[in-house]
Amino acid sequence: MTDIGARARELGIQLDYEGVGGTRHEVPEETLEKLVAAFEPAPAMRPQALEAPRGVRCHLPEGPPAWGVAVQLYQIRTARNWGIGDFADLETLAAILGAQGASFIGLNPLHTMFLADPARCSPFSPSNRRFLNPLYIAVDRVEGFAPAMADPDEIARLQATDLVDYPAVAALKLRALRAAWQAAGAPDASDAFRKEGGDDLDRHALFETVSAHMVARGHGAGWRSWPPAWQDAEGPDVTGFARDHAPDLAFHRWLQEQADRQLARAQDACREAGMGIGLYLDIAVGEAADGSGSWGRPDVLPGVRIGAPPDYFNEKGQDWGLAPLSPAAMTATRAASFGTLIGGVMRRAGAVRIDHAMGLWQLFLIPDGADASTGTYARYPLDDMLRALAQASNRHGAAVIGEDLGNVPPGFREMMEDAGILSYRILFFERDETDFIPPQDYPAHALACLSTHDLPTFQGWWRGDDVRLRQEFDLVGEDTGREQAEARPAERKALLDALADAGLLPESPDTAEDAAPLEVVLAAHRYLARTPCRLMAVRLEDLAGETRPVNLPSTQDEYPNWRPKLGLALDDVVASDTFRAIVAGIRSERPGRAD
């Protein structure tokens, strides 16, 4: 072994790894050199087994198997929002779903983005996971707001768009919010909120203020594009700017408190509607490398990005462009900042979903200047990460769902079960070589769903839209794309056979139809609801009969990721035959609620 290989191994950087399908990948020495350089100086990573420490266990929901609805909040159309779903819409949805017997509402990550560059709209590439996106504030519910502060014609225009127009929404909302703030006397956030937010809140408010200043002068919104003197969050240029722009910092702290209060009201609305869990919030696996979460923070690893190795969906691997927490910092601090992050999200939640839960054990890291095919895994202090997670979970009474999809290490799901972390089971993936797994064979310690934000809707899958999009955007080779397209009719037939075997269809409908009949959509949801899984989620897009995906992984501007709205207004979705049939079907299989 070379010296660089030995040092990499000491730091927990893997010299080779097993990819999806069991393929062994050797890591280029150049990758090891760059990762070691990024990690240094760092102590050796202590050896660990892939198992939960004894006595470390997260909070679990009690009661019979329950169900809820997974929502991309920005997609919601209502007659009162401003072209993007907001926290007041969430309160409305809580009342609707609570009356139907739902126990939770699952949401996309609500982390704050880049207000100075709102076109950067992926909720999984946030500026800072510790704070909320002010664009979800219902401006008409903010103290000090008056209707004259906003243009009704612009609101109507934004309501009518097929895609969320983030730049226009941001311009409209921030103008009105600043006017409401000034009308209220230009207050700062409350002393209690500032104390709880601490230095992180102050740094984020400063970041947003500097970011707007830089964009106005032709720089980017992210700190890595700023002049060198401004990249230092504690340098003289930045600290002087902070003194000169104290009111702007107060405005951004006030924005965060307004968002937090409205989210708290939404969670209260869930409880008032009888939901045992209420809001189920999503936590992204990392943050944008140039966002406020990495600006001046020593616990974020510079010079590397989080991604994924090549797999069935992308033969080139994936580069998510996210900055990871430093494994060395997590070891030195007993994962203190990770625990603070998790606890902050759990304050307003009855459950959280950890995106790419394997990050508790290892992350696939790509050094700057390299592509995903040359990356490798680096280990984290699993015992410290789990202790911090379980402590926050039990303190807040919040269940934890771990997204365990992709390249899952052997033994990882067993560790999750021991630690009280629910697995994440997707119908499309729960198959052997030819057949779908019957409901009774699903694990009880899991959340079951048909698909997720990175996958097609049920109707999109039925039509094969996901395969066509992968081919269109060159995410798979020609041969692979053809194989996937040719396999879809057989996959549809296998699903219909499974639904018939479960007694949910009297006979198999024609698999060649362009749209899945309602009886098939209903049967598929009842199939999952019949599993012993503690939780089951139905996507709002499937209740609305949507076909297009909200996200096509590994695309940037080629596809309008995170922008498509629902085709129907919320009232029309709730009044539809599809909504009524699916909700009634799920309720017949899962009549109880979780607490």
Coordinates of C-alpha atoms in Angstrom, one line a residue:
M1 CA 0.0 0.0 0.0
T2 CA 1.3 3.5 -0.9
D3 CA 1.8 6.1 1.8
I4 CA -1.2 8.1 0.6
G5 CA -3.3 4.9 0.7
A6 CA -2.3 4.2 4.3
R7 CA -3.1 7.8 5.3
A8 CA -6.4 7.6 3.5
R9 CA -7.4 4.5 5.3
E10 CA -6.5 6.1 8.7
L11 CA -8.9 8.9 7.9
G12 CA -11.7 6.5 6.9
I13 CA -11.4 7.1 3.2
Q14 CA -12.1 3.9 1.3
L15 CA -9.5 2.7 -1.1
D16 CA -12.1 0.7 -3.0
Y17 CA -15.8 0.1 -2.7
E18 CA -18.6 -2.2 -3.9
G19 CA -21.1 -0.4 -6.1
V20 CA -24.7 -1.2 -7.0
G21 CA -24.9 -4.7 -8.4
G22 CA -21.7 -5.9 -6.6
T23 CA -19.2 -4.3 -8.9
R24 CA -15.9 -3.6 -7.2
H25 CA -14.4 -0.1 -7.9
E26 CA -10.8 0.8 -7.3
V27 CA -10.2 4.4 -6.4
P28 CA -7.7 6.4 -8.4
E29 CA -4.7 7.5 -6.3
E30 CA -5.3 11.1 -7.4
T31 CA -8.7 11.0 -5.7
L32 CA -7.1 9.7 -2.5
E33 CA -4.5 12.5 -2.6
K34 CA -7.1 15.2 -3.0
L35 CA -9.4 13.8 -0.3
V36 CA -6.5 13.4 2.1
A37 CA -5.5 17.0 1.5
A38 CA -9.0 18.2 2.1
F39 CA -9.3 16.2 5.4
E40 CA -5.9 17.3 6.8
P41 CA -5.1 18.0 9.5
A42 CA -7.3 15.4 11.1
P43 CA -7.0 12.6 13.6
A44 CA -7.4 9.0 12.6
M45 CA -11.0 7.7 12.3
R46 CA -11.4 5.1 15.0
P47 CA -12.5 1.7 13.7
Q48 CA -16.2 1.0 14.1
A49 CA -18.7 -1.8 13.3
L50 CA -21.8 -1.1 11.4
E51 CA -24.1 -1.5 14.4
A52 CA -26.0 0.8 16.8
P53 CA -24.6 1.4 20.3
R54 CA -26.4 -0.5 23.0
G55 CA -29.3 1.5 24.4
V56 CA -29.4 4.1 21.6
R57 CA -32.8 4.1 20.1
C58 CA -35.0 6.8 18.4
H59 CA -38.6 7.6 19.3
L60 CA -41.1 5.5 17.5
P61 CA -44.8 6.3 16.7
E62 CA -47.2 4.3 18.8
G63 CA -50.6 2.9 17.8
P64 CA -51.9 1.0 14.8
P65 CA -50.4 1.3 11.3
A66 CA -51.0 4.9 10.1
W67 CA -51.0 6.8 6.9
G68 CA -50.3 10.3 5.6
V69 CA -49.8 12.4 2.5
A70 CA -46.4 13.4 1.0
V71 CA -46.5 17.0 -0.4
Q72 CA -44.2 19.2 -2.3
L73 CA -45.4 22.4 -0.7
Y74 CA -44.5 24.8 -3.6
Q75 CA -46.8 22.8 -5.9
I76 CA -50.0 23.7 -4.2
R77 CA -52.4 25.9 -6.0
T78 CA -55.0 27.9 -4.1
A79 CA -57.0 31.1 -4.7
R80 CA -55.2 33.0 -1.9
N81 CA -51.5 32.1 -2.3
W82 CA -49.0 34.1 -4.4
G83 CA -48.0 31.6 -7.0
I84 CA -46.3 29.2 -4.6
G85 CA -47.7 27.0 -1.9
D86 CA -47.2 28.4 1.6
F87 CA -47.5 27.8 5.3
A88 CA -51.2 28.9 5.3
D89 CA -52.0 26.4 2.6
L90 CA -50.3 23.8 4.9
E91 CA -52.8 24.7 7.7
T92 CA -55.7 24.3 5.2
L93 CA -54.3 20.9 4.1
A94 CA -53.9 19.8 7.7
A95 CA -57.6 20.3 8.4
I96 CA -58.6 18.5 5.2
L97 CA -56.4 15.5 5.7
G98 CA -57.0 15.3 9.5
A99 CA -60.7 15.0 8.8
Q100 CA -59.9 12.0 6.5
G101 CA -58.0 10.1 9.1
A102 CA -54.4 11.0 8.1
S103 CA -51.7 11.0 10.8
F104 CA -49.1 13.1 9.1
I105 CA -48.2 15.4 6.2
G106 CA -44.8 14.7 4.7
L107 CA -43.0 17.7 3.2
N108 CA -40.1 18.5 0.9
P109 CA -37.1 20.1 2.7
L110 CA -38.2 23.6 3.9
H111 CA -34.6 24.7 4.3
T112 CA -33.6 28.3 3.4
M113 CA -32.3 28.9 -0.1
F114 CA -30.6 31.9 -1.8
L115 CA -32.9 34.9 -1.6
A116 CA -30.6 36.9 -3.8
D117 CA -30.7 34.1 -6.5
P118 CA -34.2 32.5 -6.1
A119 CA -33.8 30.5 -9.4
R120 CA -31.6 28.2 -7.3
C121 CA -34.7 26.3 -6.2
S122 CA -33.7 22.7 -5.4
P123 CA -34.9 22.1 -1.8
F124 CA -32.1 19.4 -1.6
S125 CA -29.4 22.0 -2.3
P126 CA -30.2 24.5 0.4
S127 CA -28.1 27.4 1.5
N128 CA -28.6 26.4 5.2
R129 CA -30.4 23.5 6.7
R130 CA -30.8 25.2 10.1
F131 CA -33.3 27.8 8.8
L132 CA -36.5 28.1 6.8
N133 CA -37.2 29.3 3.3
P134 CA -39.0 32.7 3.7
L135 CA -40.7 32.2 0.3
Y136 CA -43.1 29.8 2.1
I137 CA -44.3 32.7 4.4
A138 CA -48.0 33.5 3.8
V139 CA -47.5 37.2 3.5
D140 CA -51.2 38.0 4.0
R141 CA -50.9 36.4 7.5
V142 CA -48.0 38.6 8.7
E143 CA -48.6 41.4 11.2
G144 CA -48.3 44.8 9.5
F145 CA -49.3 43.6 6.0
A146 CA -51.9 45.6 4.1
P147 CA -53.3 44.6 0.7
A148 CA -51.9 47.8 -0.8
M149 CA -48.4 46.5 -0.3
A150 CA -48.8 44.0 -3.2
D151 CA -49.9 44.2 -6.8
P152 CA -53.1 42.1 -7.2
D153 CA -52.4 41.7 -11.0
E154 CA -49.0 40.3 -10.3
I155 CA -50.4 37.9 -7.7
A156 CA -53.0 36.7 -10.3
R157 CA -50.3 36.3 -12.9
L158 CA -48.2 34.2 -10.6
Q159 CA -51.2 32.1 -9.6
A160 CA -51.9 31.2 -13.2
T161 CA -48.4 30.0 -14.2
D162 CA -47.8 26.3 -14.9
L163 CA -44.4 26.5 -13.2
V164 CA -43.4 28.3 -10.0
D165 CA -41.7 31.5 -11.1
Y166 CA -39.3 31.7 -8.2
P167 CA -37.6 35.0 -9.2
A168 CA -40.9 36.8 -9.6
V169 CA -42.4 35.2 -6.4
A170 CA -39.3 36.3 -4.5
A171 CA -39.4 39.8 -5.8
L172 CA -43.1 40.2 -5.0
K173 CA -43.0 38.6 -1.5
L174 CA -39.8 40.3 -0.3
R175 CA -41.1 43.7 -1.3
A176 CA -44.3 43.1 0.6
L177 CA -42.5 41.5 3.6
R178 CA -40.2 44.5 3.9
A179 CA -43.1 46.9 3.7
A180 CA -44.9 44.9 6.4
W181 CA -41.8 44.9 8.5
Q182 CA -41.4 48.6 8.2
A183 CA -45.1 49.2 9.0
A184 CA -44.6 47.1 12.2
G185 CA -41.7 49.4 13.2
A186 CA -38.8 47.5 11.6
P187 CA -38.4 45.2 14.6
D188 CA -35.7 42.6 15.1
A189 CA -36.5 39.0 16.0
S190 CA -37.6 38.5 19.6
D191 CA -34.9 38.0 22.2
A192 CA -36.0 34.4 22.7
F193 CA -35.7 33.6 19.0
R194 CA -32.3 35.3 18.8
K195 CA -31.0 33.5 21.8
E196 CA -32.1 30.2 20.4
G197 CA -30.7 30.9 16.9
G198 CA -27.4 32.2 18.4
D199 CA -24.4 32.8 16.2
D200 CA -25.8 30.7 13.4
L201 CA -28.8 33.0 13.0
D202 CA -26.6 36.1 13.1
R203 CA -24.3 34.7 10.5
H204 CA -27.2 33.6 8.2
A205 CA -28.7 37.1 8.4
L206 CA -25.3 38.6 7.6
F207 CA -24.9 36.2 4.7
E208 CA -28.3 37.1 3.1
T209 CA -27.4 40.8 3.4
V210 CA -24.0 40.5 1.9
S211 CA -25.3 38.1 -0.8
A212 CA -27.8 40.7 -1.9
H213 CA -25.1 43.4 -1.9
M214 CA -22.8 41.2 -4.0
V215 CA -25.5 40.3 -6.6
A216 CA -26.3 44.0 -7.0
R217 CA -22.6 44.4 -7.9
G218 CA -22.4 41.6 -10.5
H219 CA -21.2 38.8 -8.3
G220 CA -23.0 35.5 -7.5
A221 CA -25.2 34.9 -4.6
G222 CA -22.9 32.3 -3.1
W223 CA -19.8 33.3 -1.1
R224 CA -17.3 31.3 -3.2
S225 CA -17.9 33.8 -6.0
W226 CA -17.3 36.9 -3.9
P227 CA -14.0 38.8 -3.7
P228 CA -11.5 37.1 -1.4
A229 CA -11.9 39.6 1.4
W230 CA -15.6 39.0 1.5
Q231 CA -15.3 35.2 1.7
D232 CA -14.0 35.5 5.3
A233 CA -17.1 35.8 7.4
E234 CA -15.1 37.3 10.3
G235 CA -12.8 39.5 8.2
P236 CA -12.7 43.3 8.6
D237 CA -14.6 44.0 5.3
V238 CA -17.5 41.8 6.4
T239 CA -17.7 42.9 10.1
G240 CA -17.6 46.5 9.0
F241 CA -20.4 45.9 6.5
A242 CA -22.4 44.2 9.3
R243 CA -22.2 47.3 11.5
D244 CA -23.3 49.6 8.6
H245 CA -26.2 47.4 7.7
A246 CA -27.6 46.4 11.1
P247 CA -31.3 47.1 10.0
D248 CA -31.0 44.6 7.1
L249 CA -29.6 42.0 9.4
A250 CA -32.6 42.6 11.7
F251 CA -35.0 42.2 8.8
H252 CA -33.6 38.8 7.9
R253 CA -33.7 37.6 11.5
W254 CA -37.3 38.8 11.6
L255 CA -38.1 36.9 8.4
Q256 CA -36.8 33.7 10.0
E257 CA -39.0 34.2 13.1
Q258 CA -42.1 34.8 10.9
A259 CA -41.4 31.6 9.0
D260 CA -40.9 29.7 12.2
R261 CA -44.1 31.0 13.8
Q262 CA -46.1 30.1 10.7
L263 CA -44.6 26.6 10.6
A264 CA -45.5 26.2 14.3
R265 CA -49.1 27.2 13.5
A266 CA -49.2 24.5 10.8
Q267 CA -48.0 21.9 13.2
D268 CA -50.6 23.1 15.7
A269 CA -53.3 22.8 13.0
C270 CA -52.2 19.2 12.4
R271 CA -52.6 18.4 16.1
E272 CA -56.0 20.2 16.2
A273 CA -57.1 18.1 13.3
G274 CA -56.4 14.9 15.2
M275 CA -53.1 13.9 13.6
G276 CA -50.9 12.0 16.0
I277 CA -47.6 12.8 14.1
G278 CA -48.4 16.0 12.2
L279 CA -45.7 17.5 10.1
Y280 CA -43.1 15.1 8.8
L281 CA -40.1 17.2 7.7
D282 CA -37.3 16.3 5.3
I283 CA -33.6 17.0 6.0
A284 CA -31.3 17.3 3.0
V285 CA -28.1 15.3 3.1
G286 CA -25.9 18.4 2.7
E287 CA -25.8 22.1 1.8
A288 CA -24.7 24.1 -1.2
A289 CA -21.0 24.6 -1.0
D290 CA -21.4 28.3 -1.3
G291 CA -24.3 28.9 1.0
S292 CA -24.6 30.4 4.4
G293 CA -24.4 27.0 6.1
S294 CA -20.8 26.6 5.0
W295 CA -19.7 30.3 5.3
G296 CA -17.2 30.5 8.1
R297 CA -18.0 27.1 9.6
P298 CA -15.1 24.9 10.5
D299 CA -17.3 21.8 10.7
V300 CA -18.0 21.8 7.0
L301 CA -15.4 20.0 4.8
P302 CA -14.1 22.2 2.0
G303 CA -12.9 21.1 -1.4
V304 CA -15.2 18.1 -1.8
R305 CA -18.8 17.4 -2.9
I306 CA -21.3 14.7 -2.0
G307 CA -22.6 12.4 -4.8
A308 CA -23.4 8.9 -5.7
P309 CA -21.6 6.1 -7.7
P310 CA -22.9 4.9 -11.1
D311 CA -26.2 2.9 -10.9
Y312 CA -29.3 1.8 -12.8
F313 CA -30.6 5.3 -13.2
N314 CA -27.4 7.1 -14.1
E315 CA -24.4 5.2 -15.5
K316 CA -22.1 8.2 -15.0
G317 CA -22.7 8.5 -11.3
Q318 CA -24.1 11.7 -9.6
D319 CA -22.5 14.8 -8.4
W320 CA -24.9 16.6 -6.0
G321 CA -22.7 19.6 -5.5
L322 CA -23.3 19.5 -1.7
A323 CA -20.8 20.3 1.0
P324 CA -20.5 17.6 3.7
L325 CA -20.0 17.9 7.4
S326 CA -16.4 17.1 8.3
P327 CA -16.0 13.5 9.6
A328 CA -13.1 14.8 11.7
A329 CA -15.2 17.5 13.2
M330 CA -18.0 15.1 13.9
T331 CA -15.5 12.8 15.7
A332 CA -13.9 15.6 17.7
T333 CA -17.3 17.1 18.9
R334 CA -19.3 13.9 19.3
A335 CA -21.4 15.1 16.3
A336 CA -22.6 18.1 18.3
S337 CA -23.4 20.3 15.3
F338 CA -25.3 17.4 13.6
G339 CA -27.4 17.0 16.8
T340 CA -28.1 20.7 16.8
L341 CA -29.2 20.6 13.2
I342 CA -31.5 17.6 13.7
G343 CA -33.0 19.0 16.9
G344 CA -33.7 22.4 15.2
V345 CA -35.8 20.7 12.5
M346 CA -37.5 18.4 15.0
R347 CA -38.8 21.5 17.0
R348 CA -41.7 21.8 14.5
A349 CA -42.1 18.1 13.6
G350 CA -43.6 14.8 14.7
A351 CA -41.3 13.0 12.3
V352 CA -38.3 13.7 10.1
R353 CA -36.9 11.9 7.0
I354 CA -33.1 11.9 6.7
D355 CA -32.3 12.1 3.0
H356 CA -29.6 9.5 2.1
A357 CA -29.5 8.0 5.6
M358 CA -26.4 6.0 4.7
G359 CA -24.6 9.3 5.4
L360 CA -24.7 8.4 9.1
W361 CA -22.1 5.7 8.2
Q362 CA -20.5 7.0 5.0
L363 CA -20.8 9.5 2.2
F364 CA -19.6 9.2 -1.4
L365 CA -17.3 12.2 -1.8
I366 CA -15.9 13.7 -5.0
P367 CA -12.9 16.0 -4.8
D368 CA -13.0 19.4 -6.6
G369 CA -11.9 19.0 -10.2
A370 CA -13.0 15.3 -10.5
D371 CA -16.2 13.7 -11.7
A372 CA -18.5 11.2 -9.9
S373 CA -16.9 8.2 -11.5
T374 CA -13.7 8.8 -9.6
G375 CA -15.2 9.4 -6.1
T376 CA -15.1 7.2 -3.1
Y377 CA -16.7 6.7 0.3
A378 CA -15.5 8.2 3.5
R379 CA -16.6 7.0 6.9
Y380 CA -18.3 9.0 9.7
P381 CA -18.4 8.3 13.5
L382 CA -21.6 6.2 13.4
D383 CA -21.9 5.8 17.2
D384 CA -21.7 9.6 17.8
M385 CA -24.1 10.3 14.9
L386 CA -26.6 7.9 16.2
R387 CA -26.4 9.1 19.8
A388 CA -26.9 12.7 18.7
L389 CA -29.9 11.6 16.5
A390 CA -31.6 9.5 19.1
Q391 CA -31.1 12.2 21.8
A392 CA -32.9 14.8 19.6
S393 CA -35.5 12.3 18.5
N394 CA -36.5 11.4 22.1
R395 CA -36.3 15.0 23.4
H396 CA -38.7 16.2 20.8
G397 CA -40.8 13.0 20.5
A398 CA -40.1 12.9 16.7
A399 CA -39.9 9.6 14.8
V400 CA -37.0 9.2 12.3
I401 CA -37.4 7.8 8.8
G402 CA -34.1 6.9 7.0
E403 CA -34.0 7.1 3.2
D404 CA -32.1 3.9 2.6
L405 CA -32.2 3.7 -1.2
G406 CA -29.3 3.3 -3.6
N407 CA -26.1 1.6 -2.6
V408 CA -27.1 0.3 0.9
P409 CA -24.2 -1.4 2.7
P410 CA -24.8 -4.9 4.0
G411 CA -26.0 -4.7 7.6
F412 CA -27.1 -1.1 7.4
R413 CA -30.9 -1.7 7.5
E414 CA -30.4 -4.1 10.5
M415 CA -28.5 -1.3 12.2
M416 CA -31.4 1.1 11.4
E417 CA -33.9 -1.2 13.0
D418 CA -31.8 -1.6 16.1
A419 CA -31.6 2.2 16.4
G420 CA -35.3 2.8 15.9
I421 CA -34.9 4.3 12.5
L422 CA -37.7 3.4 10.1
S423 CA -36.7 2.1 6.7
Y424 CA -38.1 3.7 3.5
R425 CA -39.7 1.2 1.2
I426 CA -40.9 2.1 -2.3
L427 CA -43.3 -0.1 -4.2
F428 CA -41.4 0.2 -7.5
F429 CA -38.2 -1.2 -5.8
E430 CA -39.7 -3.9 -3.7
R431 CA -39.3 -6.7 -6.2
D432 CA -37.3 -9.9 -6.8
E433 CA -36.2 -10.7 -10.3
T434 CA -39.7 -10.9 -11.7
D435 CA -42.4 -10.4 -9.0
F436 CA -43.5 -7.6 -6.7
I437 CA -43.1 -8.5 -3.0
P438 CA -46.5 -9.3 -1.5
P439 CA -47.7 -6.9 1.2
Q440 CA -47.3 -9.3 4.1
D441 CA -43.6 -9.6 3.4
Y442 CA -42.8 -5.9 3.9
P443 CA -41.1 -5.1 7.2
A444 CA -43.1 -3.6 10.0
H445 CA -40.3 -1.2 10.9
A446 CA -40.7 1.0 7.8
L447 CA -42.6 3.6 5.9
A448 CA -44.1 2.4 2.6
C449 CA -44.9 4.5 -0.5
L450 CA -45.4 4.1 -4.2
S451 CA -42.6 6.5 -5.2
T452 CA -40.8 9.6 -4.2
H453 CA -39.7 13.1 -5.5
D454 CA -36.8 11.6 -7.5
L455 CA -39.1 9.0 -9.2
P456 CA -42.1 9.2 -11.5
T457 CA -45.7 9.6 -10.3
F458 CA -47.7 6.4 -10.6
Q459 CA -49.3 7.5 -13.9
G460 CA -45.8 8.6 -15.2
W461 CA -44.4 5.2 -14.4
W462 CA -47.3 3.4 -16.0
R463 CA -46.8 5.4 -19.2
G464 CA -43.0 4.9 -19.2
D465 CA -42.3 8.6 -19.0
D466 CA -39.4 8.1 -16.7
V467 CA -37.6 5.9 -19.2
R468 CA -38.2 8.3 -22.1
L469 CA -36.8 11.2 -20.0
R470 CA -33.7 9.3 -19.1
Q471 CA -33.1 8.6 -22.8
E472 CA -34.0 12.1 -23.8
F473 CA -31.4 13.7 -21.4
D474 CA -28.7 11.1 -22.0
L475 CA -28.7 9.8 -18.5
V476 CA -28.4 6.2 -19.7
G477 CA -26.8 4.7 -22.8
E478 CA -28.8 3.7 -25.9
D479 CA -28.8 0.0 -25.1
T480 CA -29.7 0.5 -21.4
G481 CA -32.6 2.8 -22.4
R482 CA -33.9 0.4 -24.9
E483 CA -33.8 -2.4 -22.3
Q484 CA -35.6 -0.3 -19.7
A485 CA -38.3 0.6 -22.3
E486 CA -38.8 -3.0 -23.3
A487 CA -39.1 -4.1 -19.7
R488 CA -41.8 -1.7 -18.7
P489 CA -44.8 -3.7 -20.1
A490 CA -43.6 -6.7 -18.2
E491 CA -43.3 -4.6 -15.1
R492 CA -46.8 -3.3 -15.4
K493 CA -48.0 -6.9 -15.9
A494 CA -46.1 -8.1 -12.8
L495 CA -47.8 -5.3 -10.8
L496 CA -51.2 -6.2 -12.0
D497 CA -50.6 -9.9 -11.2
A498 CA -49.5 -8.9 -7.7
L499 CA -52.6 -6.8 -7.2
A500 CA -54.8 -9.6 -8.5
D501 CA -53.0 -12.1 -6.2
A502 CA -53.8 -9.8 -3.3
G503 CA -57.5 -9.9 -4.2
L504 CA -57.4 -6.2 -5.0
L505 CA -58.3 -6.6 -8.7
P506 CA -60.9 -9.0 -10.1
E507 CA -58.9 -9.4 -13.3
S508 CA -55.9 -7.8 -15.0
P509 CA -56.8 -4.7 -17.1
D510 CA -55.1 -4.0 -20.5
T511 CA -51.5 -3.1 -19.7
A512 CA -51.2 -1.1 -23.0
E513 CA -53.5 1.7 -21.9
D514 CA -51.9 5.2 -21.9
A515 CA -53.2 5.9 -18.4
A516 CA -53.7 3.5 -15.5
P517 CA -57.4 3.0 -14.8
L518 CA -58.6 4.3 -11.4
E519 CA -59.2 0.8 -10.2
V520 CA -55.5 0.0 -10.7
V521 CA -54.3 3.2 -9.0
L522 CA -56.7 2.5 -6.1
A523 CA -55.5 -1.2 -5.9
A524 CA -51.9 -0.2 -5.8
H525 CA -52.5 2.2 -2.9
R526 CA -54.5 -0.4 -1.0
Y527 CA -51.7 -2.9 -1.6
L528 CA -49.2 -0.7 0.2
A529 CA -51.7 0.2 2.9
R530 CA -52.2 -3.5 3.6
T531 CA -48.5 -4.0 4.5
P532 CA -47.5 -4.2 8.2
C533 CA -45.3 -1.1 7.8
R534 CA -45.9 1.4 10.7
L535 CA -46.4 4.2 8.2
M536 CA -47.7 4.6 4.7
A537 CA -47.5 7.7 2.5
V538 CA -49.5 8.6 -0.6
R539 CA -48.2 11.4 -2.8
L540 CA -50.4 14.4 -3.3
E541 CA -49.4 14.2 -7.0
D542 CA -51.0 10.7 -7.3
L543 CA -54.1 12.0 -5.5
A544 CA -54.2 14.7 -8.2
G545 CA -53.5 12.3 -11.1
E546 CA -50.3 14.0 -12.1
T547 CA -48.0 12.5 -14.8
R548 CA -44.9 14.7 -14.9
P549 CA -42.2 14.4 -12.3
V550 CA -41.1 17.3 -10.1
N551 CA -37.5 16.4 -10.5
L552 CA -35.3 14.5 -12.9
P553 CA -32.1 13.7 -11.1
S554 CA -28.8 14.7 -12.7
T555 CA -30.3 17.4 -14.8
Q556 CA -29.9 21.2 -14.3
D557 CA -31.6 23.6 -16.6
E558 CA -32.6 20.9 -19.1
Y559 CA -35.7 20.0 -17.1
P560 CA -37.7 22.4 -14.9
N561 CA -36.9 20.6 -11.6
W562 CA -38.8 21.7 -8.5
R563 CA -41.0 24.1 -10.5
P564 CA -44.1 22.1 -11.8
K565 CA -47.3 23.0 -10.0
L566 CA -50.2 20.7 -9.6
G567 CA -52.5 20.8 -12.5
L568 CA -55.5 21.3 -10.2
A569 CA -56.2 23.7 -7.4
L570 CA -56.3 22.1 -4.0
D571 CA -60.1 22.3 -3.7
D572 CA -60.4 20.6 -7.0
V573 CA -58.0 17.8 -6.0
V574 CA -60.0 17.1 -2.8
A575 CA -63.2 17.1 -4.8
S576 CA -61.9 14.6 -7.4
D577 CA -63.0 11.0 -7.8
T578 CA -59.3 10.0 -7.6
F579 CA -58.8 11.7 -4.2
R580 CA -62.0 10.3 -2.7
A581 CA -61.4 6.8 -3.9
I582 CA -57.8 6.5 -2.9
V583 CA -58.3 8.0 0.6
A584 CA -61.3 5.8 1.2
G585 CA -59.3 2.8 0.1
I586 CA -56.4 3.5 2.3
R587 CA -58.7 4.2 5.3
S588 CA -60.3 0.9 4.8
E589 CA -57.0 -0.8 5.2
R590 CA -55.6 1.5 7.9
P591 CA -58.5 2.8 10.0
G592 CA -56.4 3.8 13.0
R593 CA -54.0 6.6 13.7
A594 CA -50.5 6.7 15.0
D595 CA -49.7 8.8 18.1

